[in-house]
């Protein structure tokens, strides 16, 4: 995955420190779609924007599940979350962080049809 210069990416060891949990639990958060990771330069990384107050962003998991159910690969989901969505007037991740989860999920669901 190519990275946008304004996204701060966290490695698994950095997530272990921030979240205060072990590597296996961080990997479980990714497997269970509480977080989404991308392989960058051979290293799995998670955007810092997927965290709030030292925890995974609560609104993210349901959105990731909707995207997955709509046929998005992890890379496609990552790209969509960080690309401005005209109907939102913002990137979906920014809309999620500002409390617009229902609107984001409605759009994500419509993309699958």
XYZ file of C-alpha atoms in Angstrom:
113
model
C 0.000 0.000 0.000
C 1.243 3.469 -0.800
C 1.063 5.888 2.075
C -0.160 9.451 2.201
C 2.440 11.698 3.823
C 0.004 13.087 6.392
C -0.957 9.702 7.869
C 1.016 8.683 10.952
C 1.464 4.908 10.910
C 2.018 2.825 14.045
C 3.851 -0.492 14.095
C 2.634 -3.466 16.122
C 5.252 -2.815 18.864
C 4.100 0.819 19.067
C 0.495 -0.365 19.394
C 1.559 -2.744 22.180
C 2.955 0.255 24.090
C 0.012 2.565 23.389
C -2.719 0.016 24.108
C -0.891 -1.640 27.007
C -1.591 -5.149 25.722
C 0.500 -7.955 24.238
C 1.355 -8.560 20.609
C -1.117 -11.440 20.329
C -3.957 -9.212 21.571
C -3.015 -6.490 19.080
C -3.062 -9.082 16.295
C -6.464 -10.281 17.545
C -7.805 -6.699 17.343
C -6.713 -6.651 13.706
C -8.125 -10.128 12.954
C -11.450 -9.206 14.596
C -11.577 -5.953 12.586
C -11.341 -3.608 15.550
C -8.307 -2.235 13.688
C -7.154 -2.420 10.085
C -3.488 -2.844 9.193
C -1.540 -2.398 5.990
C 1.821 -3.868 5.082
C 4.166 -0.961 4.401
C 7.770 -1.659 3.481
C 7.277 -5.212 4.747
C 5.970 -4.117 8.168
C 2.350 -4.267 9.377
C 1.179 -0.804 10.412
C -2.042 0.796 11.613
C -2.980 4.452 11.083
C -2.877 6.460 14.304
C -6.302 7.887 13.388
C -7.774 4.448 14.156
C -7.109 5.132 17.856
C -8.740 7.553 20.275
C -7.634 8.047 23.867
C -5.367 4.999 23.754
C -8.113 2.665 22.492
C -9.289 1.466 19.071
C -11.817 3.890 17.602
C -15.164 2.374 18.578
C -16.881 3.408 15.355
C -14.309 1.660 13.198
C -15.200 -2.021 13.702
C -18.775 -1.844 12.440
C -17.667 0.190 9.460
C -14.935 -2.329 8.622
C -17.473 -5.155 8.858
C -19.848 -3.333 6.490
C -17.022 -2.728 4.012
C -15.944 -6.372 4.221
C -19.536 -7.535 3.704
C -19.718 -5.187 0.704
C -16.803 -7.037 -0.897
C -13.963 -4.637 -0.047
C -10.498 -6.073 0.478
C -8.513 -4.684 3.404
C -6.470 -2.525 1.024
C -9.601 -1.190 -0.671
C -11.188 -0.448 2.714
C -8.075 1.403 3.860
C -8.003 3.446 0.660
C -11.718 4.276 0.933
C -11.438 5.375 4.566
C -8.738 7.917 3.689
C -10.120 9.195 0.363
C -12.500 12.130 0.416
C -16.047 10.920 -0.146
C -18.013 13.563 -2.036
C -21.315 12.782 -0.326
C -19.675 13.221 3.101
C -17.603 16.253 2.179
C -14.716 14.573 4.013
C -12.742 11.368 4.159
C -14.811 8.633 5.847
C -12.268 8.296 8.691
C -12.675 11.999 9.471
C -16.457 11.668 9.374
C -16.277 8.661 11.729
C -14.085 10.577 14.158
C -16.565 13.464 14.136
C -19.522 11.256 15.120
C -21.086 10.588 11.718
C -20.899 6.786 11.877
C -24.442 6.069 10.627
C -23.901 8.230 7.550
C -20.525 6.608 6.816
C -21.926 3.100 7.189
C -24.932 3.892 5.009
C -22.596 4.986 2.215
C -20.290 2.000 2.731
C -23.255 -0.358 2.525
C -24.525 1.267 -0.666
C -21.122 0.750 -2.313
C -21.659 -3.000 -2.182
C -24.799 -2.960 -4.309
